[in-house]
Structures are given as structure tokens and as C-alpha cells.
Amino acid sequence: MTKGRFFCSASAIAALFALGASGQAHAQAQANPTEIGEVVVTGSFIRGTPEDAALPVDVISQADLEKQGSPSTLELIKTLSVSSGVLGDTNQFDTRAQGSEGSGSINLRGLGAARTLVLLNGRRMPLNPFAAGVVDTNIIPQAAIGRVEILKDGAAATYGSDAIGGVVNFITRSKFDGLDVGGSYTLIDGSKGNWDTSAVWGKSFENGEILISGGWQHRSELKTTDRSWALRPFAENAEGGWSGGTSTTSLFPILQSPTTGRWSLAGGPSVDVGCAAIGNLAVPGGCRFQFTAFDNLIEKEDRYQVFASANFDLNENHRFHTELLWAKTDVPVWKTSPSYLTLQTPTATTSPIVGNIDLPAAVPGQGWFVPATNPGLVAYRTANPTALPGAATGVYMAGVLYRPLSGGGNNIFPGSDGSSVGLRSYEAYRVSGGFSGETGFMGIGYDVALTYGQEVARRTGYDTVASRLQLAMRGYGSLAGDAGGGCTAAETNNFTTGAGNAALGCLWFNPFSNAVAGAAITGAANPGFNPTVANNPDLIRWLFPQVATKQTTRLVVFDAVLNGKTGIELAGGDVAWAAGVQARRDTFDSQYSPFTNIGENPCIDTPVNGSTNCAVRNGPLVFLGTGEEQELERLVYAGFGELAVPITDALQLQFAIRYEDYERVGSTTNYKATARFQATDWLALRGSIGTTFRGPTLTNLTNSSGTALSFIAGSFRAIDTFGNPDLDPETANTYSAGLVFDVGNLKATLDYWRFDFKDPIVVEPSGSIVNTMFPGGSTARCGTAEFAQLQQRFTFQGACSTANISRVRVQVVNGPKIKTSGVDLLANYDFGEVAGGDVRMGVSATYTLEYKINAFQVAGVQVEAAYDAAGFLNYQLSATSLPEWKGSAFLEYERENHNLRFTLNYIDSYTDQRTAPFTANNIVTGAPVTKGKTIKSTLIAELDYRVELPWDTTVTASIDNLFDRDPSFARLDLNYDPFTGNAMGRTFKVAVRKRF
């Protein structure tokens, strides 16, 4: 690390460090030069001074954060102009964010969070088990942080893999004496509010120091129903949480031939007459279900962090450091749709019609069978004599667009308002210790450390067991748990016992609307409800078991660095050097509950007949796939060196090189060269050139898969993402050039940056695969030789068509080349004394000039033409939302113990790149669909007031989103883009801190 003491007004660079980042983090120059202590500058292991730095490093101090109302780590990251597309808010409908609710990330340049290296006190952190290659920023010990340093340049030559896009280094407080206790409350309309509390105790001794901190942060649930803009009518946004898959799906009356035993249709399809009565929406040609009404915009979260560190001088030349971190995040009630689509349908084991029914080509070839003896069907026909032909001996229900529970909700979760629920939990441990000092030989210094970290992530949910659902429709259902006895017929695989199943302890599942009391969200009663055929909640529990996943990542890192001077003295000073080695051991293991464990239940019928022999191994659930329990590990070895060459006082050069060897992947060597030239007293030039890299994660390299969901042809379908043992590391050439200005009271930097990626590690784009296979919904490419391999990526329920897609298979690959470039601006102006106080203003902005991605091929077919992602939503693509402009500006007035800051945060407009939502007329109004093509720019105002009261007490009052601006409309499930927008609206926050 580059170490040195500096003064806020000592030089242009020091002043620019004080600017901070993104308007959120501009450290203010003091009225008088004030020593702020020893600073470790991220980006180099050579001892020097910040004035020597040629890299674009932004610093956010604790004092800066206080002046901005002490934002949480997530709030800070979301407003950084240099970061786009981050995790943190609920976004369960995007495959790039699903399953990671409760965790956070930082995504420098929008390159992907896995390309940003996150450090704590310069040491690596364990990875989030549910987000490959990403550090969970919510485990950072918020109360203990003294400052944050952001290196906005590729740094793999210094730090190794994952630093391809930059480094964010969270640095804890030092030399702190006393006790600091604080807390805050944020008032949020429609929510119980957010609050936090923390305590920090520190003690400095003659030869050392101790720091202990603890913090708790709470976020309250914010439902979609608490924001009118989050739930829009189908006519306004058909993509706004409206699914074509409901519990009142298409019904086909069927007859069985008494001679052949085969089944055939007895009439055309109809929709259950109770579509609207149970909370769904009847539209031309069918029924729609608004699943987002059962979801949250913000989940309830409780977050805990405990951090302790100690530094001791063993003698005048040697120093010992150790630190311990424990952090936990609980999301106890994660809400989602009452049930998922049945993307797997029964086999002949449980359904007498599978393979024994003659269907027209237009009808899905797999579905559910309801016999004429089902009490729900009998009651439905009695109440609606014209709905189905009376002679029919059963009903065929379309499969891919059916879900067992929809607008009527799921009644097995008390207090959930009909939602299905789950939990998310993350628990992290990290311990680091080491020695540093002088060797006593030629002035050589050393820094040796050993770090261990792990994060354990758990998530649960519920899904329907396909074979159980079909059996229950035929009267062979059981009770869950201790509620009662099981179904004897089901237990003995005897599914021909006829209508007397009740005597065998068996139950019927009624799939019709007359089983539902009313609409779960509005509370409106269903006039067609028949309590005699309502479904037993314990039967629902049997159909709908909990599934769970536990995944753990562990990291052991040994670092050893030597540094010193070469003895060569140039006009600008001594030529300095640093060299070191690093060894890392990464591990990953996963555990699954029985229904999602492919080792226990690989086949759809395994829970029924115990068979593990099947052609398709997607497990027994209708939607969620299976996972393979794994224990993976890898060793990484690295050696590196740096050289600082001060040619003159004005010209400083620095060089770095690193060799890194990945077990079973290969090795890579990367370099970096930087320069800084002080052209005049008020202008300095800086620049860098180098190569950087990122190795595949352990899960990237396996053949195992994970299941996500993606909106395809009006409903969500399963996306099964597989790893790839043949992956190569991704590499990039990086370039930067900048100007540093120090003109009177103006301090500013202007930097150009560019990244040229080769073999980027990405997931194949499912949306583009679908659009290529079915252009405009056409099936013309089905069965053709050119698209045969691409067609194999799909699992259909019936013929090859978008309507019958149940699953899409994608994998992690080395994708097409990417080139991105842009400009960063940081500026700070001090007006000096105005009206008895000091007035300062600043601006921070990032402009992305381009984000060009070459053509993408999958299975030998081009699925994406080359395109520029800058300025686009990039839905279902490898890039995340990427507005061209993002920035902020502040105006601050400080007088004695009062500080008032007004901030404007700006996000540029960007375009929804999709064509499908905007090429057809609205099916309800008939009008062309245009709204949402442009996601409008947002300008959010924030007002923060801080006062230093007597008794060492600080009070801060903040109003965020001062003018209560709604997030910009996007034609997405939640009607806004969670990667960029803020769902909370205007908030009021009061924070108090007391020092003892």
C-alpha cells in the first residue's frame, strides 16, 4: 500500500482526494490546512505519498458520509456516478439478480459486479455464494468504516483476478479513542420505516490501539401495493407483472373411447368462469394473473455486524495487526407468487392420458388430467351447465400456462396476504492477521498476512411436486406432516382404486375457481365459491413442500510483500520497488433439500415410484430445477513486482507486473504502466496502460446448473444455467488519460478511460436465443437443419413454439469482445467566506461513450448482432442497465457547528432495446404501444442538515427525494428498473450520534 501523510490543501492531488466520489462523497477542503492522518492509497504496494499517485482514486471519508445523512452502504453505492446496475433492492424478476435478495454489490463502470474487487483494509473478502464472483457489500462493518477508496482503473497487475474493472477498498477507523454511540430512523410512506443503531469503542496506547464496533440495521417491508405506480392496469403495461399462466387456465373437455381407450377432445377451450372473481383479469382470448401484487419492492431485512481490530508495536521495527468480522443478514419473509407455472407436467406414471390422447397441433401436447369424478369438476358443471359439455368424461388442462394457485392466493402462510414466502440468510466470518515493519536489511520493509473468510448463504421457497399434483387431481392426495394419515393408494402406487379413495385416506385437489373464497389482494368475495369443495390447507402443504439451498464459500489468502529503495537516485528522488507473492485457496460447497437435490430426486416421478432412471433429469418440481451437491476447491498462486521511477519532480513513472497461476485453468501475466506529469503549477497530466484479467469462479467451471426465471411470450419460463469446464480467463487491455487542475479555489480532474475485453465470461442471453429461434413468434425455424442445435436448447410441452416453451438451457461461456470507454469528471469549488460561513460546491459525473459488444453466437447461430449497450435498458442481455450519463452536484454551507448540504442526483434517460413490446397494438385498447420505450431521466434532490451540539452530540436531519419523484416508468414487472431507480419515494431521516 502507498502510505503517507498529507494535508487537505497541500497539493492538487491531495485536494482531489478530498473531493471524494460521485457527489455523494466529496470531502471538503478545510478552511485551514489540517492534518487528517496517515492514508493508505489503493493501487500500489510501494511506500510513497498520495501526491505521487497517477491513478484515479476517489476517497469517501466518514465526515463526508455524516454530512450526507450517513447513508447505508447500499444507498451510497447506488448514487455513485461510477457504479451502475447494483444488487440491493428486490429484483427477483431479472435473471442477473434473482436469488440474492438481502445482499449487495458494487458494479464499477457497469462492467458487472464480478469485475469489481472489494477489499476490507486491503485484504480480500469471501464471495457471495448466491452471486458468482461477487462480494456481498452488505457484510461490510458499516459503523467501523473510516473511509472508502475507489480505484477506477483495472488493477489485476497489482491485486490479481476480479480487479479487472477497479477496486473498492473499505478501510476501518484508526487511532480512535473513546465511545461513539449512534442511531437513526427513516420515515417511509407505506412502511414502518428503517432504523439502525451502532456503537464504536476504541483505545489508543503508547504502543498500539484497539477498536471494537457493532451495528444493526433494519429495513421494513415495502409492498408493491404501497406504491400506486408499481401496479398498473394491464392495458397500460402488459409486461407489468401480468402472466398468461393462471389457475383458471384453458380447459378442454375430453372423452375416452370405450373401444380403443384413447382420449380425444370433446370441444374447444374455455376459461374458468371464475377468472375475475378470484382476482385475475379476463382479457380477450384468456385470463391474466398479476403476480407482482403478491411481491415486495423492499423486503424486511435485519443486518448485524461486529468488527474488532488490534494493532501493536512489538518493537520500533515490527508491528502486529489482527481483525475479526462477523456479519449476518436475515430476510425472514421473502414474498413471491402464490405458486409457480407448471413447466413440468405429469408422465404416464400418474396420468392416464399422457401418450394416450389425440390432440390437434394447436393444443399443447402435455397437460393435466381432471377426471369427471373430481368433486370440484362436478360442482363446477352443476353451477355452470354450459361451460363444459355434459358428456365429457374428463378435462384436459393446458400445462405450460397453468399454475395451481393464482389470484386467490396461497392460504398456507398466515399473515402473508396470500403470497408464497421464503427466507434469505447470509452469515459471514472473516479473520485476518499479520506482521509488518522493517527487516533491518537495506531499509527493506515487509508486510505478511494470513486471511480467512467465509460466507454461508441460505434460501428457502416452495414449489409444487408435479406427480403429487396430478395424483391429487385424480383423488390420490395426502395430508402433509402431522395433520393426518397418508393416502394408502398413493403409498402403494395403486392409482386405479376408483372413486372410493376417501376410505383409503385420500383427498381430492380441486383446480377450479369454486375452491377459492375470493381475491387475496382486494379481499373481494368469490360469488362462485363452494366451501364443500374447498381445498384442505394440509393437502396444499403436501403438494407444495419447502425447498432449501445452503451454499458456502471460503477463502484463505496468504500475502507477503517486500518493499524498499533500489539505491538509484534520480532527479525526482529514489527509485522504489515492491515485490511479493500471494497464495489463495477458494472453496465452494452446496447442499440441497431432497426435492431439489438431483442425487435424491432426479426424475419427475422419483417421489412416487422411487425411480432414478429418466431421460430428462429436471427433478420432481413443476418449475424449479435441481442442483447437484458439490464440494469444489482451487488453489491460485501469484508473484508480482512494482517499480516507482521518479524521473524528475514533475515526471513520475510506475510499473507493475503480476504472474498468476489458476489450478486447472492456466496462467496469465499482466502488466501496468502509469505516469504523472506536472506540466504547470496548476495542471498535471496522468495516464495508464495495462492488461488485466479475471479467472472463472469455481461454479463457472462445473457442469451443474441453477434455475432462474425469465419472461417469455407472456409468462415466466425456467432458464437453466450450466457451468462450463472449458472456460478461459477473461482479459482486458485498459487505458486511461487524465488532467488534474488546481486553479485557485477550483480543484478538478477529468479522466478518459477505456477497457477492451477479450473472452469475457458471460451467460448466454436467453432472451436473444428465444427471439432468434422464434422471430416475431414464428415457428418457421422449428425442425430446420440450420437451427437444429439451437432448438435443442429448449424443452417444449408439445410442439416447437413459444407458447409451449417450458425451459431454456444456457451456459457460461467466453463471449464476444467488448469495448467500453467514457469520461469521469470531478470538480470542487470553494467560494470562501459567504454570509459568515464557508460555501462550497462540487460536481461528479460519468459519461459512458460506448459499450460495444460484438456479435454473439450460440450453437453455431448468431443470436445477437453487434450492438452498443450504452444508453439502453439491456433487458435479458449480458450488460445491465446503462444510462450514458450519471452524476450529482452539491452545494454546501458551513458555519461554526452547522452544516447544510443540498444535493442533486441525476440519471440520464435510456432506451428499452426490445422490439416485441412495441410492435403490436394493446390487446385491450387496440392502441399502439409506445409508453416506456424511453425510460425518462431522473433528477432527485436531497437536503441534509448537520449540527454539532454540546456534550459531543451530533444531530443530522435529511430529506431524500425532496420533491417526491416516482421512479421513471419502465415496461418491466415492477414498472420501474430496480437497477437504477429508487422505490421509496420521499423519506425523512433523523440521526443522532453521541461521543464519550
Short mmCIF file of C-alpha atoms in Angstrom, two decimals, residues 554-704:
data_model
loop_
_atom_site.label_atom_id
_atom_site.label_comp_id
_atom_site.label_asym_id
_atom_site.label_seq_id
_atom_site.Cartn_x
_atom_site.Cartn_y
_atom_site.Cartn_z
CA ARG A 554 -14.46 -19.97 1.88
CA LEU A 555 -11.28 -18.08 1.17
CA VAL A 556 -7.79 -18.46 2.61
CA VAL A 557 -5.19 -15.93 1.45
CA PHE A 558 -1.52 -15.67 2.29
CA ASP A 559 0.12 -12.37 1.31
CA ALA A 560 3.79 -11.46 1.58
CA VAL A 561 5.17 -8.18 0.29
CA LEU A 562 8.65 -6.66 0.49
CA ASN A 563 9.35 -3.07 -0.42
CA GLY A 564 12.25 -0.69 -0.39
CA LYS A 565 14.53 1.51 -2.43
CA THR A 566 16.89 0.41 -5.17
CA GLY A 567 19.69 2.80 -4.20
CA ILE A 568 19.25 4.52 -7.56
CA GLU A 569 18.53 8.20 -7.11
CA LEU A 570 17.06 10.25 -9.94
CA ALA A 571 16.23 13.92 -10.13
CA GLY A 572 12.82 13.27 -8.62
CA GLY A 573 14.02 11.01 -5.82
CA ASP A 574 14.84 7.38 -5.11
CA VAL A 575 13.68 4.58 -7.39
CA ALA A 576 11.46 2.45 -5.14
CA TRP A 577 10.24 -1.11 -5.52
CA ALA A 578 7.85 -3.68 -4.14
CA ALA A 579 7.62 -7.43 -4.74
CA GLY A 580 5.54 -10.16 -3.29
CA VAL A 581 3.73 -13.45 -3.50
CA GLN A 582 0.18 -14.48 -2.85
CA ALA A 583 -1.44 -17.89 -2.42
CA ARG A 584 -5.23 -18.28 -2.36
CA ARG A 585 -7.42 -21.26 -1.70
CA ASP A 586 -11.06 -20.87 -2.76
CA THR A 587 -13.72 -23.40 -1.81
CA PHE A 588 -17.40 -23.71 -2.56
CA ASP A 589 -19.90 -26.26 -1.35
CA SER A 590 -23.64 -26.59 -1.83
CA GLN A 591 -26.37 -28.57 -0.13
CA TYR A 592 -29.96 -29.02 -1.25
CA SER A 593 -33.16 -30.25 0.33
CA PRO A 594 -34.45 -33.58 -1.08
CA PHE A 595 -36.82 -32.21 -3.73
CA THR A 596 -34.09 -30.03 -5.30
CA ASN A 597 -31.24 -32.50 -4.86
CA ILE A 598 -30.62 -34.23 -8.16
CA GLY A 599 -28.89 -37.04 -6.31
CA GLU A 600 -32.06 -37.86 -4.36
CA ASN A 601 -34.83 -36.87 -6.77
CA PRO A 602 -33.55 -36.64 -10.33
CA CYS A 603 -36.82 -37.52 -12.08
CA ILE A 604 -40.31 -36.12 -12.11
CA ASP A 605 -41.71 -39.41 -10.73
CA THR A 606 -38.99 -40.24 -8.22
CA PRO A 607 -41.18 -39.19 -5.24
CA VAL A 608 -43.90 -41.57 -6.49
CA ASN A 609 -42.09 -44.69 -7.65
CA GLY A 610 -38.52 -44.16 -6.46
CA SER A 611 -37.15 -44.49 -9.99
CA THR A 612 -33.99 -42.56 -10.83
CA ASN A 613 -33.95 -43.61 -14.48
CA CYS A 614 -35.32 -40.91 -16.76
CA ALA A 615 -34.34 -39.18 -19.99
CA VAL A 616 -34.91 -35.66 -18.58
CA ARG A 617 -33.36 -35.02 -15.17
CA ASN A 618 -35.08 -31.82 -14.06
CA GLY A 619 -36.28 -33.16 -10.73
CA PRO A 620 -39.83 -33.56 -9.42
CA LEU A 621 -40.94 -29.91 -9.15
CA VAL A 622 -43.10 -28.14 -11.69
CA PHE A 623 -40.85 -25.11 -12.01
CA LEU A 624 -37.65 -25.16 -10.00
CA GLY A 625 -34.88 -27.39 -11.26
CA THR A 626 -32.47 -29.50 -9.27
CA GLY A 627 -28.95 -28.87 -8.08
CA GLU A 628 -26.00 -31.15 -7.58
CA GLU A 629 -24.38 -31.08 -4.18
CA GLN A 630 -20.77 -30.06 -4.69
CA GLU A 631 -17.53 -29.59 -2.83
CA LEU A 632 -15.18 -27.57 -5.00
CA GLU A 633 -11.79 -26.05 -4.32
CA ARG A 634 -8.99 -24.37 -6.19
CA LEU A 635 -5.52 -23.02 -5.50
CA VAL A 636 -4.20 -19.82 -7.05
CA TYR A 637 -0.57 -18.74 -6.85
CA ALA A 638 0.79 -15.33 -7.80
CA GLY A 639 4.01 -13.40 -7.88
CA PHE A 640 4.22 -9.69 -8.58
CA GLY A 641 6.50 -6.69 -8.63
CA GLU A 642 6.32 -2.90 -8.85
CA LEU A 643 8.78 -0.15 -9.60
CA ALA A 644 8.34 3.59 -8.98
CA VAL A 645 10.63 5.77 -11.09
CA PRO A 646 10.65 9.49 -10.21
CA ILE A 647 12.35 10.82 -13.36
CA THR A 648 12.06 14.40 -12.11
CA ASP A 649 9.98 16.22 -9.55
CA ALA A 650 7.47 16.78 -12.35
CA LEU A 651 7.52 13.37 -14.02
CA GLN A 652 6.69 10.21 -12.05
CA LEU A 653 6.50 6.75 -13.64
CA GLN A 654 5.35 3.48 -12.12
CA PHE A 655 5.39 -0.08 -13.46
CA ALA A 656 3.75 -3.28 -12.23
CA ILE A 657 3.73 -6.89 -13.38
CA ARG A 658 1.96 -9.94 -11.96
CA TYR A 659 2.02 -13.63 -12.79
CA GLU A 660 -0.94 -15.69 -11.60
CA ASP A 661 -1.49 -19.44 -11.94
CA TYR A 662 -5.00 -20.89 -11.69
CA GLU A 663 -5.27 -24.56 -10.87
CA ARG A 664 -6.93 -26.44 -13.78
CA VAL A 665 -7.43 -23.22 -15.74
CA GLY A 666 -3.99 -21.92 -16.66
CA SER A 667 -1.74 -18.96 -16.02
CA THR A 668 -1.64 -15.34 -17.02
CA THR A 669 0.85 -12.48 -16.86
CA ASN A 670 -0.31 -8.88 -16.71
CA TYR A 671 1.42 -5.54 -16.64
CA LYS A 672 0.57 -1.94 -15.94
CA ALA A 673 2.41 1.33 -16.53
CA THR A 674 1.32 4.69 -15.14
CA ALA A 675 2.67 8.19 -15.46
CA ARG A 676 2.03 11.59 -13.93
CA PHE A 677 3.49 14.83 -15.27
CA GLN A 678 3.16 18.18 -13.52
CA ALA A 679 3.00 20.39 -16.59
CA THR A 680 2.46 23.68 -14.74
CA ASP A 681 1.71 24.81 -11.23
CA TRP A 682 -2.00 24.40 -11.93
CA LEU A 683 -2.10 21.48 -14.39
CA ALA A 684 -0.93 17.87 -14.14
CA LEU A 685 -1.34 15.11 -16.70
CA ARG A 686 -1.75 11.45 -15.77
CA GLY A 687 -2.34 8.22 -17.61
CA SER A 688 -2.03 4.47 -17.56
CA ILE A 689 -1.88 1.48 -19.87
CA GLY A 690 -2.02 -2.15 -18.94
CA THR A 691 -3.64 -5.54 -19.09
CA THR A 692 -5.98 -7.05 -16.58
CA PHE A 693 -7.82 -10.33 -16.15
CA ARG A 694 -10.46 -12.32 -14.28
CA GLY A 695 -10.49 -16.06 -13.74
CA PRO A 696 -13.66 -18.17 -13.82
CA THR A 697 -15.30 -18.83 -10.48
CA LEU A 698 -15.50 -22.36 -9.14
CA THR A 699 -19.18 -22.64 -10.05
CA ASN A 700 -18.48 -21.30 -13.55
CA LEU A 701 -16.33 -24.36 -14.19
CA THR A 702 -18.80 -27.11 -13.22
CA ASN A 703 -21.43 -28.94 -15.24
CA SER A 704 -24.03 -28.26 -12.56
#
